[in-house]
mmCIF file of N, CA and C in Angstrom:
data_model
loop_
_atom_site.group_PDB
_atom_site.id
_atom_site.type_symbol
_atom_site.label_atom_id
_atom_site.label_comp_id
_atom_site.label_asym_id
_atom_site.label_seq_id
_atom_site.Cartn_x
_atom_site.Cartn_y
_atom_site.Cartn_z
ATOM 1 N N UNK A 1 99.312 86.701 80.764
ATOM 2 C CA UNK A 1 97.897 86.422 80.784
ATOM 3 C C UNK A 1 97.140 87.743 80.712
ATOM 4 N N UNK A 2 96.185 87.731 79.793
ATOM 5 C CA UNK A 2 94.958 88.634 79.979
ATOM 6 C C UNK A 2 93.528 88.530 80.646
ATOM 7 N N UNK A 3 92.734 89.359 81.087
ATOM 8 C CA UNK A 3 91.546 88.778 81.720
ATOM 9 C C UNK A 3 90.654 90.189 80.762
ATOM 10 N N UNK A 4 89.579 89.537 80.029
ATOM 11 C CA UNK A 4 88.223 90.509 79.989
ATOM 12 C C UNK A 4 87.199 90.328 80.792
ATOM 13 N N UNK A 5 86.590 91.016 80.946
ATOM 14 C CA UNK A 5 85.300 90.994 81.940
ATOM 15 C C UNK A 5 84.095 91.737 81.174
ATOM 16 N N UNK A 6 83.480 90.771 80.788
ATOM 17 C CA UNK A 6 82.132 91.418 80.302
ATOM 18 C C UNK A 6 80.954 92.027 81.109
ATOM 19 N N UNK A 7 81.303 93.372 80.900
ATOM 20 C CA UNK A 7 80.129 94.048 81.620
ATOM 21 C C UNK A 7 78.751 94.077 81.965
ATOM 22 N N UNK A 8 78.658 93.628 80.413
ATOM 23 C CA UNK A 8 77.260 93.380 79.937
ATOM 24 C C UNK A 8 76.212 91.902 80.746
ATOM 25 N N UNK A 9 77.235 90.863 81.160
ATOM 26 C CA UNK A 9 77.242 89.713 81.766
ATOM 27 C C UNK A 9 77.050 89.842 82.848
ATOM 28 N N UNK A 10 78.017 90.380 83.550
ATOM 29 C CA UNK A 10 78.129 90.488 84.668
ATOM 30 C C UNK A 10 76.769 91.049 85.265
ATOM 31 N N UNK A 11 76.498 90.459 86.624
ATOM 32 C CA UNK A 11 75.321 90.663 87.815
ATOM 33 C C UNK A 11 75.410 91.460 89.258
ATOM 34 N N UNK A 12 76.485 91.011 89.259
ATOM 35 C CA UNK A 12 77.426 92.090 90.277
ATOM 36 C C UNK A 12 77.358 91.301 91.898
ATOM 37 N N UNK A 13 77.391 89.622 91.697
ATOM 38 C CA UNK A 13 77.845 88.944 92.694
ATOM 39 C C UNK A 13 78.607 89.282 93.461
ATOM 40 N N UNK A 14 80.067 89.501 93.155
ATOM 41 C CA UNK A 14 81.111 89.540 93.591
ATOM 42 C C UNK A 14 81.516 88.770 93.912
ATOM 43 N N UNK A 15 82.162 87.224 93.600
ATOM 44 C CA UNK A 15 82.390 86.248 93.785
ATOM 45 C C UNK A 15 83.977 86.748 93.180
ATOM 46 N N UNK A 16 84.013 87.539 92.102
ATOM 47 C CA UNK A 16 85.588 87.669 91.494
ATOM 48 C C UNK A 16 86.376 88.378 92.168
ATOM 49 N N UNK A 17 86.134 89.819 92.939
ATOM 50 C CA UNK A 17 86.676 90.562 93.477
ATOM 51 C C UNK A 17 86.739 89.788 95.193
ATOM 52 N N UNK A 18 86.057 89.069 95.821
ATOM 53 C CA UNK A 18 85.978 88.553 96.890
ATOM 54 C C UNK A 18 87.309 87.326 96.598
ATOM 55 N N UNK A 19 87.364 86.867 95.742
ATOM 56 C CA UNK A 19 87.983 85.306 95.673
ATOM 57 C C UNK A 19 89.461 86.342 95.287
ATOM 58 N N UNK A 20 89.524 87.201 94.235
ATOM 59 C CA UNK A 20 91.019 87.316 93.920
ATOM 60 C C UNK A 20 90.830 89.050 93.576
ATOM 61 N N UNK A 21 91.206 89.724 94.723
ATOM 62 C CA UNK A 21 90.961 91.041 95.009
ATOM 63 C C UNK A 21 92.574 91.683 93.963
ATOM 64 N N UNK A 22 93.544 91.024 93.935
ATOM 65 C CA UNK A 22 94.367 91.532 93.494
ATOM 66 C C UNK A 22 93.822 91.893 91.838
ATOM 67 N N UNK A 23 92.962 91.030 91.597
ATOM 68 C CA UNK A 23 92.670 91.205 89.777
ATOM 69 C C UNK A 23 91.327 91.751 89.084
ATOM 70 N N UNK A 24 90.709 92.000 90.556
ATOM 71 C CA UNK A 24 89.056 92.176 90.460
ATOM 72 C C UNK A 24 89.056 93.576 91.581
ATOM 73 N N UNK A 25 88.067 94.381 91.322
ATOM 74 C CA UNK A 25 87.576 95.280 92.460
ATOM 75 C C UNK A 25 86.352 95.460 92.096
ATOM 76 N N UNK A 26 85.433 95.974 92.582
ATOM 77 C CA UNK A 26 84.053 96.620 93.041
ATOM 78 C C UNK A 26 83.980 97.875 92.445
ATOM 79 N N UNK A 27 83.306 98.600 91.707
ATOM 80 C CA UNK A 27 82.724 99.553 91.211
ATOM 81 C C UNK A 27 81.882 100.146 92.347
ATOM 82 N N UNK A 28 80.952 101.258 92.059
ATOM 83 C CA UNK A 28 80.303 102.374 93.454
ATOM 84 C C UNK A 28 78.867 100.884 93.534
ATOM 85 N N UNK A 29 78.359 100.764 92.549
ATOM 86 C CA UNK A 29 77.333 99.760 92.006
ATOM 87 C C UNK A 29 77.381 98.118 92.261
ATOM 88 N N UNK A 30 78.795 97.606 93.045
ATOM 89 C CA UNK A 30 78.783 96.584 92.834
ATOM 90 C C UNK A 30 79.438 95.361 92.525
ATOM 91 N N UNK A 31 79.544 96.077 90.640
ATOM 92 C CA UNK A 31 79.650 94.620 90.104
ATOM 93 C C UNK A 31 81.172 95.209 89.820
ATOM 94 N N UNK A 32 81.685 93.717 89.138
ATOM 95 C CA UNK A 32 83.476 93.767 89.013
ATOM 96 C C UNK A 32 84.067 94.347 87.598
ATOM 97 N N UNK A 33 85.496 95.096 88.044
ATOM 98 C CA UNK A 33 86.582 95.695 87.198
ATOM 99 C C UNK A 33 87.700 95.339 87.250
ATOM 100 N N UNK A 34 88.222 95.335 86.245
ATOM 101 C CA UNK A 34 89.649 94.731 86.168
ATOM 102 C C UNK A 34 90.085 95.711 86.932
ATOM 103 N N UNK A 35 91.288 95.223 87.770
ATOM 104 C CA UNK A 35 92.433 96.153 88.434
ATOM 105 C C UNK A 35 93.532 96.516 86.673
ATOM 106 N N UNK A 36 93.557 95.433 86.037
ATOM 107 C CA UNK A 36 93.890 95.879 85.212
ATOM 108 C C UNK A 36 94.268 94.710 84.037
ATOM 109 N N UNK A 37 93.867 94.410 82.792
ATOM 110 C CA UNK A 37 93.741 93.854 81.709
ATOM 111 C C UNK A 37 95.159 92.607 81.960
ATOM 112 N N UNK A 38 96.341 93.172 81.964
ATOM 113 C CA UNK A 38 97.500 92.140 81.896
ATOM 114 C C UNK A 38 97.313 91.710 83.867
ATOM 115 N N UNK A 39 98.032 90.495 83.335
ATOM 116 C CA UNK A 39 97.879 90.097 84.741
ATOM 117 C C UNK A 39 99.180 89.565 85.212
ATOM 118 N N UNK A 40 100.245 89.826 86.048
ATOM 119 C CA UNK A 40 101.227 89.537 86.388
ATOM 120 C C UNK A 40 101.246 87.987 86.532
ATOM 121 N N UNK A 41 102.476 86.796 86.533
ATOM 122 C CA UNK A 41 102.414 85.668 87.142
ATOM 123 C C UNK A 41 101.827 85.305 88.258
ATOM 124 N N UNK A 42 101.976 86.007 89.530
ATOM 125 C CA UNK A 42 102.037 85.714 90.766
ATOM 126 C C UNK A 42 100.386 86.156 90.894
ATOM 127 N N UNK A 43 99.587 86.630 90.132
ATOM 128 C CA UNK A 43 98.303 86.368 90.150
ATOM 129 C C UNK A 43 97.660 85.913 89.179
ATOM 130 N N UNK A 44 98.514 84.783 88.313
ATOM 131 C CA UNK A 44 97.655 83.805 87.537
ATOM 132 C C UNK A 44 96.613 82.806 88.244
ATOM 133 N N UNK A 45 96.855 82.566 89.564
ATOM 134 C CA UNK A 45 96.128 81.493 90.381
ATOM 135 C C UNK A 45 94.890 82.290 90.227
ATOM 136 N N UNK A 46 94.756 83.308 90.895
ATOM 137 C CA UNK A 46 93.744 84.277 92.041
ATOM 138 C C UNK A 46 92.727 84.498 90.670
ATOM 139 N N UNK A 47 93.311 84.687 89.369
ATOM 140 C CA UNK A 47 92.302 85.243 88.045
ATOM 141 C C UNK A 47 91.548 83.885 87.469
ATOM 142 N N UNK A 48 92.201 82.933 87.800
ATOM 143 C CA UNK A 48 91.634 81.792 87.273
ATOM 144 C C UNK A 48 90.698 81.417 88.269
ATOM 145 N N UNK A 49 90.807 81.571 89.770
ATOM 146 C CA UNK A 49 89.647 81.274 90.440
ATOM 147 C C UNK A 49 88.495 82.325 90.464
ATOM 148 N N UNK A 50 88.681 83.677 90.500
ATOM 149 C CA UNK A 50 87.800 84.570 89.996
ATOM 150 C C UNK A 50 86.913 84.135 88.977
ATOM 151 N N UNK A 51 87.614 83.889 87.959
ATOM 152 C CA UNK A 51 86.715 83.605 86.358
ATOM 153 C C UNK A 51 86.145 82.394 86.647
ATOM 154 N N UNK A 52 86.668 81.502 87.317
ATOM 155 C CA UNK A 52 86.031 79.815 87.232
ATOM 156 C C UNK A 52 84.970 79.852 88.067
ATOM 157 N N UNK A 53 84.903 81.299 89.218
ATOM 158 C CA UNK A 53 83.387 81.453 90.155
ATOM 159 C C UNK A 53 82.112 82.155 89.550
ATOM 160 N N UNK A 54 82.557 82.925 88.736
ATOM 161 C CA UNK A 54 81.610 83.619 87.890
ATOM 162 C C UNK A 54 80.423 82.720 87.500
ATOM 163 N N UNK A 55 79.498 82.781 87.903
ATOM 164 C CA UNK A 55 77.995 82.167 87.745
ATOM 165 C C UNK A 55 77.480 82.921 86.108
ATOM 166 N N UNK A 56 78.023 83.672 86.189
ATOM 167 C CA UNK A 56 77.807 84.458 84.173
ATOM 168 C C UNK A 56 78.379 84.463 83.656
ATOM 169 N N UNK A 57 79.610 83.559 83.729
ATOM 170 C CA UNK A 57 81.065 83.318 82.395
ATOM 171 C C UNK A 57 80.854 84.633 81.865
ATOM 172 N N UNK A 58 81.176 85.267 83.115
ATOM 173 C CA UNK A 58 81.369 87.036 82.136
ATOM 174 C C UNK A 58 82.939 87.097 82.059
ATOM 175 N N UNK A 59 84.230 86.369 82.499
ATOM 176 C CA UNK A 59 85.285 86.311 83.068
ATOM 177 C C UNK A 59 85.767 86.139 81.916
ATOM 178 N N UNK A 60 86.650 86.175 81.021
ATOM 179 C CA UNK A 60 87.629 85.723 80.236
ATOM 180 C C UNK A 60 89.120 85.142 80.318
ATOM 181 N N UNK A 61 89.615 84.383 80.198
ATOM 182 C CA UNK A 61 90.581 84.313 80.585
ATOM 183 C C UNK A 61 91.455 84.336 79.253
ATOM 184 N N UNK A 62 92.765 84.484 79.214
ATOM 185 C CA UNK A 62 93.769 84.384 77.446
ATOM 186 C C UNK A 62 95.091 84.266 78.146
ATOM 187 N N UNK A 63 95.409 82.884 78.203
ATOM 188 C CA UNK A 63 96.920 82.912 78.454
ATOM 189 C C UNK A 63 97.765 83.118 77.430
ATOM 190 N N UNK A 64 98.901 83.908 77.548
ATOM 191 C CA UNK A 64 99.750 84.024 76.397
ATOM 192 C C UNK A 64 100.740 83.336 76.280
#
């Protein structure tokens, strides 16, 4: 699985980094960053609830 995160979208809730910290973190500003683009199995759950909280479908999700 991959996750993008549109920057541009994003508001800087934090609903993604709060819900699934393993796939999301906080910037100095806020809003959310990938921990990192591929996403291991064992945090396919945690990225899909991240992206499905996003109030700005800034979240992407791409299963492979």
């Amino acid at each position: 699985m991959r996750v993008e995160l549109d920057r541009e979208r994003c508001q800087g809730h934090g609903r993604c980094y709060v819900l699934a910290s393993a796939v999301f973190e906080s910037d100095d500003d806020g809003y959310g960053v990938l921990v990192s683009e591929t996403v291991t199995a064992e945090f396919h759950d945690a990225a899909r609830k991240g992206a499905g909280n996003c109030p700005e479908d800034a979240i992407t999700i791409i299963e492979d």
